[in-house]
Coordinates of C-alpha atoms and ligand atoms in Angstrom, one line a residue:
Chain A
X1 CA -3.0 -16.7 -0.2
X2 CA -4.7 -14.5 2.4
X3 CA -7.4 -11.9 1.5
X4 CA -8.7 -9.3 3.9
X5 CA -11.6 -6.9 3.1
X6 CA -11.9 -3.9 5.3
X7 CA -15.6 -4.1 6.0
X8 CA -15.6 -0.6 7.5
X9 CA -14.7 0.6 4.0
X10 CA -16.6 -1.8 1.8
X11 CA -19.8 -0.3 0.4
X12 CA -21.0 -3.4 -1.4
X13 CA -20.2 -2.1 -4.9
X14 CA -19.8 -5.7 -6.0
X15 CA -17.0 -4.9 -8.5
X16 CA -14.8 -7.5 -6.9
X17 CA -17.5 -10.1 -7.6
X18 CA -17.2 -9.5 -11.4
X19 CA -13.4 -9.8 -11.3
X20 CA -13.1 -12.8 -9.0
X21 CA -16.5 -14.6 -8.7
X22 CA -14.7 -17.7 -7.1
X23 CA -13.6 -15.6 -4.2
X24 CA -16.2 -12.8 -3.7
X25 CA -20.0 -12.9 -3.8
X26 CA -22.9 -10.8 -2.7
X27 CA -25.5 -12.5 -0.4
X28 CA -29.2 -12.1 -0.9
X29 CA -29.3 -8.9 1.0
X30 CA -26.6 -7.5 -1.3
X31 CA -23.8 -7.7 1.2
X32 CA -20.3 -8.9 0.5
X33 CA -19.2 -12.4 1.4
X34 CA -15.7 -13.7 0.5
X35 CA -13.2 -16.6 0.9
X36 CA -10.4 -15.4 3.1
X37 CA -7.9 -18.1 2.1
X38 CA -8.4 -18.7 -1.6
X39 CA -6.1 -21.0 -3.6
X40 CA -2.9 -19.4 -5.0
X41 CA -4.1 -20.2 -8.5
X42 CA -6.6 -17.4 -8.1
X43 CA -4.0 -14.8 -7.4
X44 CA -4.5 -12.9 -10.8
X45 CA -8.2 -12.8 -10.2
X46 CA -7.9 -11.5 -6.7
X47 CA -5.3 -8.9 -7.7
X48 CA -7.8 -7.7 -10.3
X49 CA -10.5 -7.5 -7.7
X50 CA -8.3 -5.5 -5.5
X51 CA -7.6 -3.1 -8.4
X52 CA -11.3 -2.5 -9.2
X53 CA -12.6 -2.0 -5.7
X54 CA -13.8 1.6 -5.7
X55 CA -13.1 1.9 -2.0
X56 CA -9.7 0.1 -2.2
X57 CA -10.9 -2.1 0.6
X58 CA -9.3 -5.4 -0.5
X59 CA -5.9 -6.3 0.8
X60 CA -3.8 -9.3 -0.2
X61 CA -1.6 -10.5 2.6
X62 CA 1.1 -12.9 1.4
Chain B
X1 CA 22.0 1.7 -20.6
X2 CA 18.9 -0.2 -19.4
X3 CA 15.7 0.4 -21.3
X4 CA 13.2 2.8 -19.7
X5 CA 9.5 3.5 -19.9
X6 CA 8.5 7.0 -18.8
X7 CA 5.0 7.4 -17.4
X8 CA 3.8 11.0 -17.4
X9 CA 1.1 11.6 -14.8
X10 CA 1.4 9.8 -11.5
X11 CA -2.2 9.3 -10.5
X12 CA -4.4 6.2 -10.9
X13 CA -3.8 5.6 -14.6
X14 CA -0.1 6.2 -14.2
X15 CA 0.2 3.7 -11.3
X16 CA -2.0 1.1 -13.0
X17 CA 0.2 1.5 -16.2
X18 CA 3.3 0.8 -14.2
X19 CA 1.8 -2.2 -12.5
X20 CA 0.4 -3.6 -15.8
X21 CA 3.8 -3.1 -17.6
X22 CA 5.3 -5.4 -14.9
X23 CA 2.4 -7.8 -15.3
X24 CA 3.0 -7.8 -19.1
X25 CA 6.7 -8.7 -18.5
X26 CA 8.5 -5.4 -18.7
X27 CA 11.7 -5.8 -16.7
X28 CA 13.4 -2.5 -17.6
X29 CA 13.3 0.8 -15.7
X30 CA 10.0 2.7 -15.1
X31 CA 10.0 6.4 -14.2
X32 CA 6.8 8.0 -13.1
X33 CA 6.6 11.8 -13.4
X34 CA 3.7 13.6 -11.6
X35 CA 3.2 17.2 -10.8
X36 CA 1.2 16.7 -7.6
X37 CA 3.3 16.3 -4.5
X38 CA 1.2 13.3 -3.3
X39 CA 1.7 9.6 -4.3
X40 CA -1.3 8.3 -6.3
X41 CA -4.7 8.6 -4.5
X42 CA -8.3 7.8 -5.2
X43 CA -10.3 10.8 -6.4
X44 CA -14.0 9.8 -6.1
X45 CA -14.1 10.3 -2.3
X46 CA -12.9 14.0 -2.8
X47 CA -16.5 15.1 -3.6
X48 CA -18.0 12.7 -1.1
X49 CA -16.4 11.2 2.0
X50 CA -13.4 13.6 2.1
X51 CA -15.6 16.6 1.7
X52 CA -17.9 15.2 4.4
X53 CA -14.9 14.7 6.7
X54 CA -15.5 11.0 6.8
X55 CA -12.2 9.9 5.2
X56 CA -8.6 10.9 5.8
X57 CA -5.9 11.2 3.1
X58 CA -4.2 8.1 4.3
X59 CA -7.3 6.1 3.5
X60 CA -7.3 7.5 -0.1
X61 CA -3.7 6.5 -1.1
X62 CA -3.5 3.6 -3.5
X63 CA -1.5 0.6 -2.3
X64 CA 0.9 -0.1 -5.2
X65 CA 1.5 -3.7 -6.1
X66 CA 4.9 -5.2 -4.9
X67 CA 5.9 -5.5 -8.5
X68 CA 6.4 -1.7 -8.7
X69 CA 8.5 -1.2 -5.6
X70 CA 11.6 -0.5 -7.7
X71 CA 10.1 2.2 -10.0
X72 CA 11.4 5.7 -9.9
X73 CA 9.0 8.4 -8.7
X74 CA 9.5 12.0 -9.7
X75 CA 6.7 13.7 -7.7
X76 CA 6.2 17.4 -7.7
X77 CA 7.7 17.5 -11.2
X78 CA 5.9 18.4 -14.3
X79 CA 6.4 17.3 -17.9
X80 CA 6.6 20.5 -19.9
X81 CA 7.6 19.3 -23.4
X82 CA 8.2 16.1 -25.4
X83 CA 10.1 15.4 -28.6
X84 CA 8.6 12.1 -29.8
X85 CA 10.9 11.6 -32.7
X86 CA 13.9 12.0 -30.3
X87 CA 12.1 10.0 -27.6
X88 CA 12.7 12.6 -24.9
X89 CA 10.5 14.3 -22.3
X90 CA 11.6 17.5 -20.6
X91 CA 10.6 18.3 -17.0
X92 CA 10.0 21.7 -15.4
X93 CA 13.5 21.5 -13.7
X94 CA 15.2 21.3 -17.1
X95 CA 15.9 17.5 -16.8
X96 CA 15.6 15.6 -20.1
X97 CA 14.4 12.0 -19.8
X98 CA 15.0 9.7 -22.7
X99 CA 12.6 6.8 -23.1
X100 CA 12.1 3.6 -25.0
X101 CA 8.3 3.8 -24.3
X102 CA 6.1 6.6 -23.2
X103 CA 2.8 6.4 -21.4
X104 CA 0.6 9.5 -21.4
X105 CA -1.4 9.6 -18.2
X106 CA -1.8 13.3 -17.5
X107 CA -5.5 13.3 -17.0
X108 CA -7.8 16.3 -16.8
X109 CA -8.0 19.6 -15.0
X110 CA -11.3 21.4 -14.2
X111 CA -12.5 23.9 -16.8
X112 CA -12.8 27.3 -15.3
X113 CA -15.6 29.9 -15.9
X114 CA -14.4 32.8 -17.9
X115 CA -16.5 35.5 -16.2
X116 CA -15.7 38.9 -14.7
X117 CA -15.4 39.2 -10.9
X118 CA -13.0 38.3 -8.0
X119 CA -11.2 34.9 -7.9
X120 CA -11.2 34.4 -4.1
X121 CA -14.1 32.2 -2.9
X122 CA -14.2 30.2 -6.2
X123 CA -13.4 26.5 -5.9
X124 CA -13.0 23.4 -8.1
X125 CA -12.6 19.8 -7.0
X126 CA -10.0 17.7 -8.7
X127 CA -7.2 17.3 -6.2
X128 CA -6.8 16.5 -2.5
X129 CA -5.7 20.1 -1.9
X130 CA -8.8 21.4 -3.7
X131 CA -11.1 19.2 -1.5
X132 CA -9.3 20.3 1.7
X133 CA -9.8 23.9 0.8
X134 CA -13.4 23.5 -0.1
X135 CA -14.2 21.6 3.1
X136 CA -12.8 24.4 5.1
X137 CA -14.9 26.9 3.3
X138 CA -18.1 24.8 3.6
X139 CA -17.7 24.3 7.3
X140 CA -17.5 28.0 8.1
X141 CA -20.7 28.9 9.9
X142 CA -23.4 30.4 7.8
X143 CA -21.7 29.6 4.4
X144 CA -23.9 30.2 1.4
X145 CA -23.0 28.0 -1.5
X146 CA -23.6 28.2 -5.2
X147 CA -22.5 25.2 -7.3
X148 CA -22.1 26.1 -11.0
X149 CA -22.7 23.0 -13.2
X150 CA -25.3 20.2 -12.4
X151 CA -23.2 17.3 -13.5
X152 CA -22.1 14.4 -11.3
X153 CA -19.4 16.2 -9.4
X154 CA -21.5 19.4 -8.9
X155 CA -24.5 17.3 -7.6
X156 CA -22.3 15.3 -5.3
X157 CA -20.8 18.5 -3.8
X158 CA -24.3 20.0 -3.4
X159 CA -25.5 16.8 -1.6
X160 CA -22.4 16.7 0.6
X161 CA -22.8 20.3 1.5
X162 CA -26.4 19.8 2.6
X163 CA -25.3 16.8 4.6
X164 CA -22.7 19.0 6.3
X165 CA -25.6 21.3 7.5
X166 CA -25.1 24.1 5.0
X167 CA -28.5 25.9 4.9
X168 CA -28.2 27.5 1.5
X169 CA -27.0 25.4 -1.4
X170 CA -28.0 26.3 -5.0
X171 CA -27.0 24.5 -8.2
X172 CA -27.0 26.6 -11.4
X173 CA -27.0 25.1 -14.9
X174 CA -28.1 26.3 -18.4
X175 CA -29.8 22.9 -19.0
X176 CA -33.3 22.2 -17.7
X177 CA -32.4 19.1 -15.6
X178 CA -29.4 17.9 -13.7
X179 CA -27.2 15.1 -15.2
X180 CA -29.6 14.8 -18.1
X181 CA -26.6 15.0 -20.6
X182 CA -25.3 11.6 -19.7
X183 CA -28.5 10.1 -18.1
X184 CA -31.4 11.5 -20.1
X185 CA -34.6 13.1 -19.0
X186 CA -36.2 10.4 -16.9
X187 CA -33.4 10.0 -14.4
X188 CA -32.5 13.7 -14.7
X189 CA -36.0 14.5 -13.4
X190 CA -35.9 11.8 -10.7
X191 CA -32.6 13.2 -9.5
X192 CA -33.9 16.8 -9.5
X193 CA -36.9 15.7 -7.3
X194 CA -34.6 13.8 -4.8
X195 CA -32.2 16.7 -4.5
X196 CA -35.0 19.2 -3.9
X197 CA -36.7 17.0 -1.3
X198 CA -33.4 17.0 0.6
X199 CA -32.9 20.8 0.6
X200 CA -30.8 21.5 -2.5
X201 CA -32.2 24.5 -4.6
X202 CA -31.8 24.8 -8.3
X203 CA -31.6 27.6 -10.8
X204 CA -31.9 25.8 -14.1
X205 CA -32.1 27.0 -17.6
X206 CA -29.8 29.9 -16.8
X207 CA -26.1 30.6 -17.2
X208 CA -23.6 32.6 -15.1
X209 CA -22.8 36.2 -16.3
X210 CA -20.3 37.1 -13.6
X211 CA -19.4 37.2 -9.9
X212 CA -20.1 40.2 -7.6
X213 CA -17.8 41.3 -4.8
X214 CA -14.5 43.3 -4.5
X215 CA -11.8 41.1 -3.0
X216 CA -13.9 38.0 -2.5
X217 CA -17.0 36.6 -4.2
X218 CA -20.2 37.9 -2.5
X219 CA -22.7 36.6 -5.2
X220 CA -23.2 34.9 -8.5
X221 CA -24.9 37.0 -11.2
X222 CA -27.1 34.9 -13.5
X223 CA -27.7 35.6 -17.2
X224 CA -31.1 37.0 -16.4
X225 CA -29.5 39.7 -14.3
X226 CA -30.5 38.3 -10.9
X227 CA -27.9 37.7 -8.2
X228 CA -27.6 34.7 -5.8
X229 CA -25.8 35.6 -2.6
X230 CA -22.7 33.3 -2.1
X231 CA -19.5 33.2 -0.1
X232 CA -18.5 29.8 -1.6
X233 CA -18.7 29.1 -5.4
X234 CA -17.9 25.7 -6.7
X235 CA -17.2 25.5 -10.5
X236 CA -18.0 22.0 -11.8
X237 CA -18.4 22.8 -15.5
X238 CA -16.4 20.0 -17.0
X239 CA -12.7 19.4 -17.6
X240 CA -9.9 20.1 -20.0
X241 CA -7.2 17.5 -21.0
X242 CA -3.6 18.1 -19.8
X243 CA -1.9 17.7 -23.2
X244 CA -0.1 21.0 -23.8
X245 CA 3.2 19.3 -23.0
X246 CA 2.7 17.1 -26.1
X247 CA 2.2 20.1 -28.5
X248 CA 4.4 20.2 -31.6
X249 CA 4.5 16.5 -32.3
X250 CA 1.7 16.2 -34.9
X251 CA -0.6 14.4 -32.5
X252 CA -4.4 14.9 -32.6
X253 CA -5.0 16.6 -29.3
X254 CA -8.4 18.2 -30.0
X255 CA -10.0 16.5 -27.0
X256 CA -7.4 14.5 -25.1
X257 CA -5.0 12.3 -27.0
X258 CA -6.5 10.5 -30.0
X259 CA -5.4 6.8 -30.0
X260 CA -6.0 3.8 -32.2
X261 CA -7.6 0.6 -31.0
X262 CA -4.3 -0.4 -29.3
X263 CA -4.1 2.9 -27.5
X264 CA -1.1 4.1 -29.6
X265 CA -1.0 7.9 -30.2
X266 CA -0.2 9.2 -33.7
X267 CA 0.4 5.6 -34.9
X268 CA 3.7 5.5 -32.9
X269 CA 4.4 2.0 -31.5
X270 CA 6.3 3.5 -28.5
X271 CA 3.6 6.1 -27.3
X272 CA 0.4 5.1 -25.6
X273 CA -2.3 7.1 -23.7
X274 CA -4.3 5.8 -20.7
X275 CA -7.0 7.0 -18.4
X276 CA -9.2 10.1 -18.6
X277 CA -6.9 11.7 -21.2
X278 CA -7.2 8.9 -23.8
X279 CA -9.7 9.3 -26.7
X280 CA -10.0 5.7 -27.9
X281 CA -12.4 3.7 -30.0
X282 CA -14.3 1.0 -28.1
X283 CA -15.0 -2.1 -30.2
X284 CA -18.1 -2.8 -28.1
X285 CA -19.8 0.2 -29.6
X286 CA -19.5 2.1 -32.8
X287 CA -15.8 2.5 -33.0
X288 CA -15.9 6.3 -32.6
X289 CA -13.1 7.5 -30.4
X290 CA -14.3 9.0 -27.2
X291 CA -12.8 10.0 -23.9
X292 CA -14.4 8.3 -20.9
X293 CA -14.0 9.9 -17.5
X294 CA -14.9 6.9 -15.4
X295 CA -12.9 5.3 -12.6
X296 CA -12.8 1.9 -14.3
X297 CA -11.0 3.3 -17.4
X298 CA -7.5 3.8 -16.0
X299 CA -7.3 0.1 -15.1
X300 CA -8.8 -1.1 -18.3
X301 CA -6.7 1.1 -20.6
X302 CA -3.5 0.4 -18.6
X303 CA -3.9 -3.3 -19.0
X304 CA -4.4 -2.9 -22.8
X305 CA -1.7 -0.3 -23.3
X306 CA 0.9 -2.2 -21.4
X307 CA 0.5 -5.1 -23.8
X308 CA 0.8 -2.8 -26.7
X309 CA 4.1 -1.3 -25.4
X310 CA 5.6 -4.6 -24.3
X311 CA 4.8 -6.0 -27.7
X312 CA 2.3 -8.7 -26.9
X313 CA 2.1 -10.7 -30.2
X314 CA -1.7 -11.1 -30.6
X315 CA -3.5 -7.8 -30.3
X316 CA -6.9 -8.5 -28.7
X317 CA -9.8 -6.1 -29.5
X318 CA -10.3 -3.4 -26.9
X319 CA -13.9 -3.5 -25.8
X320 CA -14.1 -2.5 -22.1
X321 CA -17.6 -2.4 -20.5
X322 CA -17.7 1.1 -18.9
X323 CA -19.0 1.3 -15.3
X324 CA -19.7 4.3 -13.2
X325 CA -21.2 5.1 -9.9
X326 CA -22.1 8.3 -8.0
X327 CA -23.2 8.7 -4.4
X328 CA -25.5 11.5 -3.6
X329 CA -27.4 12.0 -0.3
X330 CA -28.5 8.5 0.8
X331 CA -28.7 6.9 -2.7
X332 CA -26.4 5.6 -5.3
X333 CA -26.4 5.7 -9.1
X334 CA -24.8 2.7 -10.6
X335 CA -24.2 2.6 -14.4
X336 CA -23.0 -0.1 -16.7
X337 CA -22.4 0.3 -20.4
X338 CA -22.9 3.5 -22.3
X339 CA -26.3 5.0 -21.4
X340 CA -25.4 8.2 -23.4
X341 CA -25.6 6.2 -26.6
X342 CA -29.2 5.0 -25.8
X343 CA -30.8 8.2 -24.4
X344 CA -33.4 8.1 -27.3
X345 CA -35.0 4.9 -26.1
X346 CA -35.2 4.7 -22.3
X347 CA -37.2 2.0 -20.6
X348 CA -37.9 1.3 -16.9
X349 CA -36.7 -2.3 -16.3
X350 CA -37.4 -2.6 -12.6
X351 CA -39.0 -0.5 -9.9
X352 CA -40.4 3.0 -10.7
X353 CA -38.9 6.5 -10.9
X354 CA -40.7 7.6 -7.7
X355 CA -38.7 5.1 -5.7
X356 CA -35.8 2.8 -6.5
X357 CA -35.5 2.3 -10.2
X358 CA -33.5 0.5 -12.9
X359 CA -33.5 2.1 -16.3
X360 CA -32.3 0.5 -19.6
X361 CA -30.9 2.6 -22.5
X362 CA -31.4 1.2 -26.0
X363 CA -30.0 1.9 -29.5
X364 CA -31.7 0.3 -32.4
X365 CA -33.6 -1.9 -30.0
X366 CA -30.4 -3.1 -28.4
X367 CA -29.6 -2.6 -24.8
X368 CA -26.5 -0.4 -24.6
X369 CA -26.6 0.7 -20.9
X370 CA -28.3 0.3 -17.6
X371 CA -28.5 2.7 -14.6
X372 CA -29.8 1.9 -11.2
X373 CA -30.9 4.6 -8.8
X374 CA -31.6 3.9 -5.2
X375 CA -30.4 1.4 -2.6
X376 CA -28.5 -1.8 -2.6
X377 CA -31.2 -4.1 -4.0
X378 CA -31.5 -2.0 -7.2
X379 CA -27.7 -1.9 -7.6
X380 CA -27.7 -5.7 -7.4
X381 CA -30.4 -5.7 -10.0
X382 CA -28.2 -3.6 -12.3
X383 CA -25.4 -6.1 -11.8
X384 CA -27.7 -8.8 -13.2
X385 CA -28.2 -6.8 -16.4
X386 CA -24.4 -6.4 -16.7
X387 CA -24.2 -9.9 -18.0
X388 CA -26.9 -9.0 -20.6
X389 CA -24.8 -6.0 -21.7
X390 CA -21.7 -8.2 -22.2
X391 CA -23.6 -10.4 -24.5
X392 CA -24.8 -7.7 -26.9
X393 CA -23.2 -7.6 -30.4
X394 CA -21.2 -4.5 -31.3
X395 CA -23.0 -1.5 -32.8
X396 CA -22.4 -1.2 -36.5
X397 CA -23.2 2.4 -37.3
X398 CA -22.1 5.6 -35.7
X399 CA -24.1 7.0 -32.8
X400 CA -24.1 10.7 -32.0
X401 CA -24.0 11.4 -28.3
Ligands
LIG1 C1 -14.1 14.9 -7.5 C2 -14.1 13.7 -8.4 C3 -15.1 12.7 -8.2 C4 -15.2 11.5 -9.0 N1 -16.1 10.6 -8.7 C5 -16.2 9.5 -9.5 C6 -17.2 8.5 -9.3 O1 -17.9 8.6 -8.3 N2 -17.2 7.4 -10.1 C7 -16.4 7.3 -11.2 O2 -16.5 6.3 -11.9 N3 -15.5 8.2 -11.4 C8 -15.3 9.3 -10.6 N4 -14.4 10.3 -10.9 C9 -13.5 10.1 -12.1 C10 -12.2 9.4 -11.8 O3 -11.7 9.8 -10.6 C11 -11.2 9.6 -12.9 O4 -11.7 9.0 -14.0 C12 -9.8 9.1 -12.6 O5 -9.3 9.8 -11.5 C13 -8.9 9.3 -13.8 O6 -7.6 9.0 -13.5 P1 -6.4 9.4 -14.4 O7 -5.1 8.9 -13.7 O8 -6.6 9.1 -15.8 O9 -6.4 11.0 -14.4 P2 -6.0 12.0 -13.2 O10 -6.5 11.4 -11.9 O11 -6.5 13.4 -13.6 O12 -4.4 12.0 -13.1 C14 -3.6 12.7 -13.9 C15 -2.4 13.1 -13.1 O13 -1.4 13.7 -13.9 C16 -0.9 14.9 -13.4 N5 -0.4 15.8 -14.5 C17 -1.1 16.5 -15.3 N6 -0.3 17.2 -16.2 C18 1.0 16.8 -15.9 C19 2.2 17.0 -16.5 N7 2.4 17.8 -17.5 N8 3.3 16.4 -15.9 C20 3.2 15.6 -14.9 N9 2.0 15.3 -14.3 C21 0.9 15.9 -14.8 C22 -2.1 15.4 -12.6 O14 -1.7 16.4 -11.7 C23 -2.7 14.2 -12.0 O15 -2.0 13.8 -10.8 C24 -14.3 11.4 -10.1 C25 -13.3 12.4 -10.3 C26 -13.2 13.5 -9.5 C27 -12.2 14.6 -9.8
LIG2 S1 -15.6 -4.0 -4.7 FE1 -14.9 -3.3 -2.8 S2 -16.6 -2.1 -2.0 FE2 -17.4 -3.4 -3.6 S3 -18.1 -5.3 -2.6 FE3 -16.0 -5.6 -3.3 S4 -14.8 -5.1 -1.5 FE4 -16.8 -4.2 -1.1

């Protein structure tokens, strides 16, 4: 699957990290880093992360 | 006839309920009824980015999951009555919808001040149209703004107004500190100092007696008789649940819809409540039913309620960890847990109240909530305590708060 985070929207809330820690993380400076092509087995987690992002910045493409 | 679930209220909780019904295996029809003309959109930016002119409506719209592409939307339509024994909901155009399952997701509306004076010039912020109207008023040159109510929404609006260059912004509240109800004194004071340092004025410990002016508001009269000049008044004095349409069915609607731990209303297996309107017990705390007006609640309740309706065999305890944020000026408040239950025992966990700070709220010596105030580093520190909160055992006795 393909994940895109709109970094213009993202405000580093980190909610996605709680929902899908295998895909999203915050670096030492507190900024978002993520895997853009996670395994399909993680789809539920990633959908949950997209749901809980306060800025609705996470898009799942295919 | 195919089976149908009716979702009343087509905002965040309604949309999430539809998505979670699909995820729980519901293959029947879903009809969403919402009285706003807009498809579901994200509300928190209304008092922040939208008011500041930094976000467009398009950027607020939720992107529904593909699984709900076949649901029926009845937007601009209001549910006006329900007969739960007959399993029907009546809409404002006279249509009667019959259902096999009903999701109550009608949320809240702003409480209004019941004071003498003109109505023109008085605003609230709940809908997109409210925010557009208020933005227009705030950007008129020389606007003088009075915000009534020093809660989160009121303080966000005051901060945004100052950011827009409004010279006179005053927040009025009968309590002595802003946001102290939910956050307690320590952070209430820290917030007051930050707001004042950035140009927001406060009239605290005083109520509003009325509004001056003939056609439009020209000022706000306080309970001590003094008058604050104002062309724009923002009323942010709490909210009222939209439950009138459920009257006459024997439900407890004293403050939202009372539910059991599976989010069922009135013990009915086919009626659930989700989002801001649901008053539910949280197994993480003392089991006292409470409404929680946080953004995370629509998603948490929708997931649980969908399983109840679709008849998931093993009920799991409902124990969501509330989380809440608020952006004001150049800093963020990030809360995890239920600080309101631990206001009697507040400890600084990191930093200090003069700068960035992380505060822990305790009940009976146990951590029940954390709130970070400041920049990114402190928010990240709060996130570390989140794991700590998840590990705490449930509270056994009732907490008032
Ligand atoms: C200005 C503002 C800022 C906020 N900021 C934050 C924040 O920073 N952080 C945070 O955690 N939370 C914030 N919140 C809270 C969060 O937005 C809410 O918790 C969330 O919107 C609740 O969603 P809901 O779907 O339950 O209710 P609502 O969004 O109120 O949706 C209910 C919907 O039902 C419709 N409706 C009502 N009655 C009927 C009827 N009879 N028939 C049909 N439709 C009906 C309403 O018009 C509405 O569209 C904010 C809220 C507001 C208003
Ligand atoms: S939840 Fe959204 S805003 Fe927060 S870090 Fe993740 S993508 Fe960014």
